[in-house]
Short mmCIF file of C-alpha atoms and ligand atoms in Angstrom, two decimals:
data_model
loop_
_atom_site.label_atom_id
_atom_site.label_comp_id
_atom_site.label_asym_id
_atom_site.label_seq_id
_atom_site.Cartn_x
_atom_site.Cartn_y
_atom_site.Cartn_z
CA UNK A 1 9.77 4.28 -38.09
CA UNK A 2 9.08 7.38 -35.92
CA UNK A 3 9.84 6.88 -31.99
CA UNK A 4 8.65 9.45 -29.14
CA UNK A 5 10.88 9.42 -26.24
CA UNK A 6 9.50 11.29 -23.48
CA UNK A 7 11.64 12.02 -20.45
CA UNK A 8 14.79 11.73 -23.36
CA UNK A 9 16.63 14.71 -21.38
CA UNK A 10 16.96 12.41 -18.11
CA UNK A 11 19.37 9.58 -17.15
CA UNK A 12 18.10 6.56 -18.86
CA UNK A 13 15.98 8.43 -21.84
CA UNK A 14 19.15 10.00 -23.05
CA UNK A 15 21.33 6.83 -22.99
CA UNK A 16 18.17 5.23 -25.16
CA UNK A 17 17.98 8.03 -27.47
CA UNK A 18 21.46 7.49 -28.00
CA UNK A 19 21.30 3.63 -28.70
CA UNK A 20 18.68 3.89 -30.97
CA UNK A 21 20.00 6.69 -33.06
CA UNK A 22 23.21 4.86 -33.47
CA UNK A 23 21.45 1.01 -34.13
CA UNK A 24 18.49 2.54 -36.57
CA UNK A 25 20.11 5.48 -38.31
CA UNK A 26 17.11 5.51 -40.54
CA UNK A 27 14.67 6.10 -37.62
CA UNK A 28 12.89 9.34 -36.72
CA UNK A 29 13.49 10.50 -32.98
CA UNK A 30 11.59 12.76 -31.00
CA UNK A 31 12.30 13.86 -27.64
CA UNK A 32 9.59 15.30 -25.69
CA UNK A 33 10.79 16.51 -22.35
CA UNK A 34 9.54 19.05 -19.78
CA UNK A 35 13.35 20.03 -18.77
CA UNK A 36 12.73 19.82 -15.19
CA UNK A 37 15.58 19.65 -12.71
CA UNK A 38 16.49 16.52 -13.74
CA UNK A 39 16.15 17.33 -17.53
CA UNK A 40 19.22 18.68 -19.39
CA UNK A 41 19.49 19.82 -23.02
CA UNK A 42 23.20 19.94 -23.05
CA UNK A 43 22.97 15.83 -22.40
CA UNK A 44 21.55 15.57 -25.74
CA UNK A 45 24.28 18.02 -27.47
CA UNK A 46 25.51 15.05 -29.91
CA UNK A 47 22.07 14.85 -31.40
CA UNK A 48 20.59 17.74 -31.59
CA UNK A 49 21.39 19.27 -35.11
CA UNK A 50 20.91 15.27 -36.18
CA UNK A 51 18.06 15.98 -38.95
CA UNK A 52 16.69 12.99 -37.90
CA UNK A 53 16.30 14.09 -34.54
CA UNK A 54 13.67 16.94 -32.55
CA UNK A 55 13.76 18.30 -29.50
CA UNK A 56 10.58 19.49 -27.82
CA UNK A 57 10.21 21.46 -24.70
CA UNK A 58 6.50 20.07 -23.39
CA UNK A 59 4.76 18.62 -20.13
CA UNK A 60 3.36 15.29 -20.71
CA UNK A 61 0.67 16.50 -18.93
CA UNK A 62 -0.26 19.39 -20.97
CA UNK A 63 -2.94 17.56 -23.41
CA UNK A 64 -2.92 20.47 -25.74
CA UNK A 65 0.61 20.29 -26.57
CA UNK A 66 0.89 16.61 -26.44
CA UNK A 67 -2.05 16.03 -28.94
CA UNK A 68 -0.46 18.87 -31.18
CA UNK A 69 3.07 16.89 -31.22
CA UNK A 70 1.31 13.71 -32.04
CA UNK A 71 -0.75 15.41 -34.96
CA UNK A 72 2.64 16.92 -36.43
CA UNK A 73 4.69 13.60 -36.23
CA UNK A 74 2.40 10.95 -36.38
CA UNK A 75 4.66 8.62 -34.03
CA UNK A 76 4.77 4.88 -34.54
CA UNK A 77 5.75 4.10 -31.13
CA UNK A 78 6.01 5.82 -28.18
CA UNK A 79 8.81 5.05 -25.02
CA UNK A 80 7.76 6.53 -21.72
CA UNK A 81 10.51 7.53 -19.90
CA UNK A 82 9.21 11.03 -18.29
CA UNK A 83 8.67 10.92 -14.73
CA UNK A 84 9.45 12.03 -11.45
CA UNK A 85 11.99 9.23 -10.53
CA UNK A 86 13.79 10.15 -7.12
CA UNK A 87 12.21 8.50 -3.91
CA UNK A 88 13.46 10.88 -1.47
CA UNK A 89 11.87 13.88 -3.46
CA UNK A 90 8.80 12.09 -3.52
CA UNK A 91 8.92 11.49 0.18
CA UNK A 92 9.19 15.54 1.14
CA UNK A 93 6.78 16.59 -1.99
CA UNK A 94 4.66 13.72 -3.49
CA UNK A 95 1.99 15.73 -5.32
CA UNK A 96 4.12 16.37 -8.82
CA UNK A 97 4.97 12.42 -8.59
CA UNK A 98 1.22 12.00 -9.09
CA UNK A 99 0.67 14.72 -11.82
CA UNK A 100 3.87 13.57 -13.98
CA UNK A 101 3.71 9.84 -13.31
CA UNK A 102 0.12 8.88 -13.43
CA UNK A 103 -1.72 12.13 -15.19
CA UNK A 104 1.10 12.38 -17.65
CA UNK A 105 1.19 8.76 -18.50
CA UNK A 106 -2.85 8.53 -19.12
CA UNK A 107 -2.33 11.96 -21.40
CA UNK A 108 0.08 10.54 -23.28
CA UNK A 109 -1.96 7.13 -23.89
CA UNK A 110 -5.36 9.24 -24.66
CA UNK A 111 -3.08 10.91 -27.50
CA UNK A 112 -1.94 7.25 -28.91
CA UNK A 113 -6.03 6.31 -28.62
CA UNK A 114 -6.98 9.21 -30.76
CA UNK A 115 -4.05 9.17 -33.35
CA UNK A 116 -3.20 5.39 -33.33
CA UNK A 117 0.15 3.84 -32.80
CA UNK A 118 1.92 0.63 -32.94
CA UNK A 119 3.37 0.40 -29.88
CA UNK A 120 3.12 2.44 -26.15
CA UNK A 121 5.78 1.23 -23.91
CA UNK A 122 5.91 2.11 -20.34
CA UNK A 123 9.09 2.44 -18.30
CA UNK A 124 8.34 1.08 -15.17
CA UNK A 125 10.40 -0.06 -12.19
CA UNK A 126 11.06 -3.02 -9.68
CA UNK A 127 9.83 -0.57 -6.87
CA UNK A 128 6.12 -1.42 -8.00
CA UNK A 129 6.64 -5.02 -6.22
CA UNK A 130 7.75 -3.42 -2.95
CA UNK A 131 10.68 -5.43 -1.26
CA UNK A 132 12.17 -8.39 -0.17
CA UNK A 133 13.80 -9.88 3.09
CA UNK A 134 17.57 -9.95 3.63
CA UNK A 135 17.23 -13.46 5.00
CA UNK A 136 15.45 -15.07 2.27
CA UNK A 137 17.87 -14.83 -0.91
CA UNK A 138 16.09 -17.45 -2.50
CA UNK A 139 12.69 -14.88 -3.19
CA UNK A 140 12.81 -12.76 -6.28
CA UNK A 141 10.38 -10.44 -7.79
CA UNK A 142 8.57 -12.22 -11.06
CA UNK A 143 5.61 -10.41 -13.04
CA UNK A 144 3.37 -12.16 -10.70
CA UNK A 145 4.66 -10.80 -7.83
CA UNK A 146 1.96 -8.69 -6.05
CA UNK A 147 2.06 -4.89 -6.63
CA UNK A 148 3.04 -3.90 -2.88
CA UNK A 149 4.47 -0.27 -2.88
CA UNK A 150 6.44 1.65 -0.06
CA UNK A 151 6.85 5.11 -1.50
CA UNK A 152 4.73 7.66 -3.30
CA UNK A 153 7.10 7.84 -6.13
CA UNK A 154 6.67 3.68 -6.55
CA UNK A 155 3.00 4.03 -5.51
CA UNK A 156 2.82 6.78 -8.50
CA UNK A 157 4.59 3.96 -11.03
CA UNK A 158 2.46 1.13 -9.87
CA UNK A 159 -0.53 3.34 -10.34
CA UNK A 160 0.83 4.25 -14.06
CA UNK A 161 1.27 0.54 -14.64
CA UNK A 162 -2.44 -0.32 -13.93
CA UNK A 163 -3.67 2.21 -16.09
CA UNK A 164 -1.31 1.01 -19.20
CA UNK A 165 -3.16 -2.12 -18.50
CA UNK A 166 -6.47 -1.01 -18.07
CA UNK A 167 -6.05 1.01 -21.54
CA UNK A 168 -4.71 -2.20 -23.04
CA UNK A 169 -7.97 -4.51 -21.79
CA UNK A 170 -10.58 -1.55 -22.22
CA UNK A 171 -9.33 0.13 -25.21
CA UNK A 172 -7.04 -2.41 -27.16
CA UNK A 173 -4.17 -0.01 -26.59
CA UNK A 174 -1.06 -2.07 -28.06
CA UNK A 175 1.07 -1.32 -24.72
CA UNK A 176 4.02 -3.37 -23.00
CA UNK A 177 5.62 -2.73 -19.64
CA UNK A 178 9.21 -3.22 -18.52
CA UNK A 179 10.10 -3.18 -14.65
CA UNK A 180 13.71 -2.88 -14.34
CA UNK A 181 15.85 -2.85 -11.19
CA UNK A 182 18.20 0.13 -10.44
CA UNK A 183 20.61 1.46 -13.32
CA UNK A 184 23.85 3.08 -12.84
CA UNK A 185 25.89 4.52 -16.00
CA UNK A 186 26.60 7.80 -18.02
CA UNK A 187 24.66 10.87 -17.41
CA UNK A 188 23.01 10.06 -13.95
CA UNK A 189 21.78 12.69 -12.02
CA UNK A 190 23.82 13.22 -8.82
CA UNK A 191 21.03 13.04 -6.10
CA UNK A 192 21.16 9.24 -6.80
CA UNK A 193 23.27 6.93 -4.59
CA UNK A 194 26.30 6.21 -7.33
CA UNK A 195 26.77 9.56 -8.84
CA UNK A 196 26.35 11.35 -5.64
CA UNK A 197 28.83 8.97 -4.05
CA UNK A 198 31.14 9.41 -6.85
CA UNK A 199 31.01 13.41 -6.82
CA UNK A 200 30.74 13.99 -2.98
CA UNK A 201 34.25 11.55 -2.57
CA UNK A 202 35.84 13.64 -5.51
CA UNK A 203 34.99 16.82 -3.57
CA UNK A 204 36.26 15.33 -0.33
CA UNK A 205 32.61 15.41 1.10
CA UNK A 206 31.04 13.36 3.80
CA UNK A 207 29.36 10.26 1.78
CA UNK A 208 25.85 9.95 3.43
CA UNK A 209 24.73 6.43 3.79
CA UNK A 210 21.39 5.94 5.30
CA UNK A 211 20.63 3.40 8.23
CA UNK A 212 23.31 1.07 8.22
CA UNK A 213 23.95 0.94 4.47
CA UNK A 214 22.80 -2.60 4.62
CA UNK A 215 19.97 -2.19 2.29
CA UNK A 216 20.50 -4.29 -1.24
CA UNK A 217 19.89 -3.21 -4.98
CA UNK A 218 19.95 -5.04 -7.97
CA UNK A 219 22.37 -2.89 -10.31
CA UNK A 220 21.85 -2.91 -14.12
CA UNK A 221 24.42 -1.05 -16.49
CA UNK A 222 22.14 1.65 -18.24
CA UNK A 223 23.27 0.22 -21.57
CA UNK A 224 21.87 -3.15 -20.86
CA UNK A 225 18.30 -1.67 -20.16
CA UNK A 226 18.13 0.30 -23.11
CA UNK A 227 18.87 -2.74 -25.07
CA UNK A 228 16.05 -4.57 -23.66
CA UNK A 229 13.73 -2.03 -24.08
CA UNK A 230 14.67 -2.10 -27.91
CA UNK A 231 14.14 -5.92 -27.84
CA UNK A 232 10.72 -5.13 -26.02
CA UNK A 233 9.33 -2.54 -28.68
CA UNK A 234 10.15 -4.47 -31.50
CA UNK A 235 9.65 -8.12 -30.64
CA UNK A 236 7.77 -8.23 -27.58
CA UNK A 237 4.33 -9.27 -27.33
CA UNK A 238 1.33 -6.59 -26.99
CA UNK A 239 -0.10 -6.07 -23.17
CA UNK A 240 2.86 -7.92 -21.46
CA UNK A 241 4.95 -7.05 -18.73
CA UNK A 242 8.88 -7.93 -18.62
CA UNK A 243 10.88 -7.63 -15.61
CA UNK A 244 14.68 -6.57 -16.46
CA UNK A 245 17.39 -7.20 -14.06
CA UNK A 246 21.14 -8.45 -13.99
CA UNK A 247 21.47 -10.78 -10.92
CA UNK A 248 23.72 -8.17 -9.63
CA UNK A 249 22.33 -7.73 -5.73
CA UNK A 250 24.87 -5.38 -3.59
CA UNK A 251 24.63 -3.92 -0.51
CA UNK A 252 25.09 -0.28 -0.36
CA UNK A 253 27.76 0.20 1.98
CA UNK A 254 29.65 -2.24 -0.40
CA UNK A 255 29.03 -0.07 -3.36
CA UNK A 256 30.13 3.11 -1.48
CA UNK A 257 33.14 1.27 -0.41
CA UNK A 258 34.17 0.32 -3.78
CA UNK A 259 33.74 3.71 -5.23
CA UNK A 260 36.54 4.96 -2.24
CA UNK A 261 38.47 2.39 -3.47
CA UNK A 262 38.72 3.36 -7.20
CA UNK A 263 39.09 7.07 -6.19
CA UNK A 264 41.73 6.33 -3.58
CA UNK A 265 39.70 8.13 -1.63
CA UNK A 266 39.50 7.08 2.52
CA UNK A 267 36.65 5.43 3.87
CA UNK A 268 36.60 7.83 6.85
CA UNK A 269 34.57 9.86 4.43
CA UNK A 270 31.28 7.33 5.00
CA UNK A 271 28.86 8.97 7.16
CA UNK A 272 25.67 7.08 8.66
CA UNK A 273 22.90 9.31 8.63
CA UNK A 274 19.19 8.92 9.52
CA UNK A 275 17.54 6.17 7.87
CA UNK A 276 14.98 7.07 4.36
CA UNK A 277 11.59 6.60 5.60
CA UNK A 278 10.07 3.43 4.61
CA UNK A 279 13.08 2.23 3.14
CA UNK A 280 13.13 -0.77 0.79
CA UNK A 281 15.24 -3.51 2.25
CA UNK A 282 15.96 -5.65 -1.00
CA UNK A 283 15.16 -5.54 -4.60
CA UNK A 284 15.78 -8.56 -6.75
CA UNK A 285 14.68 -9.21 -10.36
CA UNK A 286 14.21 -12.83 -11.87
CA UNK A 287 14.45 -11.71 -15.83
CA UNK A 288 13.73 -15.04 -17.02
CA UNK A 289 10.64 -13.90 -19.06
CA UNK A 290 12.60 -11.41 -21.03
CA UNK A 291 15.65 -13.81 -21.25
CA UNK A 292 13.58 -16.79 -22.85
CA UNK A 293 11.20 -14.55 -25.06
CA UNK A 294 13.30 -12.24 -26.20
CA UNK A 295 17.08 -13.52 -25.63
CA UNK A 296 17.98 -10.81 -23.61
CA UNK A 297 21.12 -11.13 -21.03
CA UNK A 298 22.89 -8.18 -19.43
CA UNK A 299 26.13 -7.82 -20.91
CA UNK A 300 28.26 -5.56 -18.76
CA UNK A 301 29.53 -6.95 -15.24
CA UNK A 302 29.23 -4.61 -12.37
CA UNK A 303 33.28 -4.74 -12.25
CA UNK A 304 33.79 -3.27 -15.48
CA UNK A 305 30.22 -1.10 -15.31
CA UNK A 306 31.37 0.64 -12.37
CA UNK A 307 34.73 1.36 -13.63
CA UNK A 308 33.42 3.05 -16.86
CA UNK A 309 30.92 4.88 -14.84
CA UNK A 310 33.57 6.48 -12.36
CA UNK A 311 35.78 6.96 -15.60
CA UNK A 312 32.86 9.07 -17.32
CA UNK A 313 32.61 11.04 -14.05
CA UNK A 314 35.93 12.08 -14.03
CA UNK A 315 36.10 12.91 -18.06
CA UNK A 316 32.60 14.97 -17.50
CA UNK A 317 33.02 17.17 -14.68
CA UNK A 318 31.63 19.96 -16.24
CA UNK A 319 28.18 18.21 -16.75
CA UNK A 320 28.00 16.83 -13.10
CA UNK A 321 29.82 20.23 -11.48
CA UNK A 322 27.36 22.61 -13.37
CA UNK A 323 24.39 20.54 -11.63
CA UNK A 324 25.61 20.59 -8.29
CA UNK A 325 26.47 24.16 -8.22
CA UNK A 326 22.68 25.19 -9.11
CA UNK A 327 19.24 24.86 -7.86
CA UNK A 328 20.64 21.22 -6.55
CA UNK A 329 22.30 22.91 -3.58
CA UNK A 330 19.15 23.87 -2.34
CA UNK A 331 17.88 20.34 -2.29
CA UNK A 332 20.93 19.11 -1.01
CA UNK A 333 20.50 21.54 2.11
CA UNK A 334 17.07 20.41 2.83
CA UNK A 335 17.55 16.72 2.37
CA UNK A 336 21.03 16.43 3.89
CA UNK A 337 21.40 19.28 5.99
CA UNK A 338 19.70 18.44 9.30
CA UNK A 339 20.92 14.44 9.08
P1 LIG B 401 15.50 11.27 -14.66
O1 LIG B 401 14.95 11.68 -13.35
O2 LIG B 401 16.92 11.36 -14.63
O3 LIG B 401 14.70 11.85 -15.55
C1 LIG B 401 13.58 12.04 -15.82
C2 LIG B 401 13.17 12.88 -17.38
O4 LIG B 401 12.14 13.34 -17.23
C3 LIG B 401 14.05 14.33 -17.20
O5 LIG B 401 14.72 14.63 -18.29
C4 LIG B 401 12.87 15.21 -16.70
O6 LIG B 401 13.11 16.64 -17.41
C5 LIG B 401 11.43 14.51 -17.65
N1 LIG B 401 10.22 15.01 -17.23
C6 LIG B 401 9.97 14.82 -15.81
N2 LIG B 401 8.45 15.27 -15.54
C7 LIG B 401 8.16 15.90 -16.91
C8 LIG B 401 7.09 15.96 -17.44
N3 LIG B 401 5.87 16.02 -17.05
N4 LIG B 401 6.98 15.98 -18.70
C9 LIG B 401 7.56 16.02 -19.63
N5 LIG B 401 8.97 15.32 -19.11
C10 LIG B 401 9.53 15.40 -17.80
O7 LIG B 401 14.92 9.53 -14.50
P2 LIG B 401 15.70 8.24 -15.13
O8 LIG B 401 16.32 7.86 -13.91
O9 LIG B 401 16.25 8.62 -16.40
O10 LIG B 401 14.39 7.40 -14.98
C11 LIG B 401 13.61 7.26 -16.19
C12 LIG B 401 12.70 6.24 -16.09
O11 LIG B 401 12.66 4.84 -15.94
C13 LIG B 401 11.42 6.79 -15.07
O12 LIG B 401 10.25 6.59 -15.31
C14 LIG B 401 11.53 5.62 -13.71
O13 LIG B 401 10.75 5.58 -13.04
C15 LIG B 401 12.46 4.56 -14.55
N6 LIG B 401 13.43 3.62 -14.24
C16 LIG B 401 14.29 4.24 -13.30
C17 LIG B 401 15.49 3.34 -12.94
C18 LIG B 401 16.80 4.21 -12.17
O14 LIG B 401 17.31 3.10 -11.75
N7 LIG B 401 16.93 5.20 -12.54
C19 LIG B 401 15.03 2.19 -12.77
C20 LIG B 401 13.75 1.52 -13.28
C21 LIG B 401 13.18 2.56 -13.78
O1 LIG B 402 22.45 9.70 -0.36
C1 LIG B 402 22.12 8.55 0.12
N1 LIG B 402 21.90 7.58 0.66
C2 LIG B 402 21.67 6.11 0.69
O2 LIG B 402 22.12 5.52 1.40
C3 LIG B 402 21.28 8.13 -1.36
C4 LIG B 402 20.87 8.97 -2.55
C5 LIG B 402 20.69 6.83 -1.59
N2 LIG B 402 20.81 6.16 -0.40
C6 LIG B 402 20.41 4.26 -0.59
C7 LIG B 402 19.23 4.44 -0.90
C8 LIG B 402 18.90 3.11 -1.49
O3 LIG B 402 18.76 1.99 -0.58
O4 LIG B 402 21.24 3.78 -1.63
C9 LIG B 402 19.95 3.09 -2.15
C10 LIG B 402 19.60 3.78 -3.85
O5 LIG B 402 19.09 4.74 -3.55
P1 LIG B 402 18.67 5.73 -4.95
O6 LIG B 402 19.94 5.88 -5.86
O7 LIG B 402 18.03 6.76 -4.61
O8 LIG B 402 17.83 4.65 -5.61
P2 LIG B 402 16.46 4.06 -5.37
O9 LIG B 402 15.61 4.60 -4.39
O10 LIG B 402 17.08 2.30 -5.06
O11 LIG B 402 15.68 4.04 -6.33
C11 LIG B 402 16.27 4.10 -7.93
O12 LIG B 402 16.08 2.71 -8.58
C12 LIG B 402 14.48 2.42 -9.03
C13 LIG B 402 15.85 4.93 -9.10
O13 LIG B 402 16.08 6.25 -8.31
C14 LIG B 402 14.26 4.75 -9.16
O14 LIG B 402 14.02 5.81 -10.32
C15 LIG B 402 14.28 3.34 -9.89
O15 LIG B 402 12.52 3.00 -10.27
#
């Protein structure tokens, strides 16, 4: 079996490559990644020299490059992680989100149609469902919840989902989609809430909480997400959408306080800053379908996962310090400088 993993130099894609290569040592894995600001070749160091692994630096929007790769590799399965993934950046500069997340997905699927594949899997997000109110804990996102997006990021992901389902219906492309809640774990880019708070706390810098910090996210350890995608590409039904989430809803402020406690840093570092525009209040996934059909359940409890994650950031300072001392400084200044 040959799998092309797009966006494999990013957070979840790299964890997925490690998972697949460990569990299926006879599979060939090709990582197609543009190495944007969010992609890091050093993340893949442990697999770069393996004979059954190949890294290709290309853009998923580049039709010629994508077709050439399909012709060379004749993949069975494509798992599309490649995306612009940060909501705040999509508010600052939406255009690249439309290109990569929509046009890039369509280009990959065109290659799938031209060369033939067994499965195209689209890694999507719970953000396509919009948000839920804080005072209705009984409400959860199911696969039938209408798409109702808030940000340019989530709108681009929802557009891609619609295209994926259209390619299935119109051309019969064997597709599947997973919509997962917020991930956390090793190699999470420091622009996102959990790694940003860990890095800032370790550097005794202010911890910028948007609004009142009451927004709720449903956190899942990244390995559990990877295991769910593994199940879907091997046993999931074609043309289906599967929600992935761990029933682990937490307020942002509680997460930040937990990180302070774990790192023995004072809560006085917490700084309330201007809210994100269009900020979604609450995400909560109902994962009944993937549990009933494929037997998936999250394995890592949040208390254990956050400890492992903090430990990883303590042991891998070079990885994130290299990132935050580079081009990232300009983004941070633009994003937080006047908050
Ligand atoms: P990330 O930003 O850490 O990584 C994205 C990767 O895609 C990077 O390696 C980047 O170089 C690559 N990339 C970007 N544009 C590209 C292009 N045009 N061509 C080729 N490669 C390109 O993202 P992540 O957090 O790992 O998210 C991966 C996927 O999972 C995304 O599709 C995202 O929407 C989805 N998702 C993320 C979460 C989460 O909590 N992080 C939750 C649900 C779904
Ligand atoms: O500095 C911050 N302060 C803050 O209060 C940052 C970066 C975030 N936040 C808040 C905003 C959100 O309510 O924390 C929450 C989580 O923010 P992010 O880490 O940016 O994640 P989110 O916007 O929820 O989106 C994530 O989950 C769904 C991923 O980035 C998406 O790619 C995925 O689709």
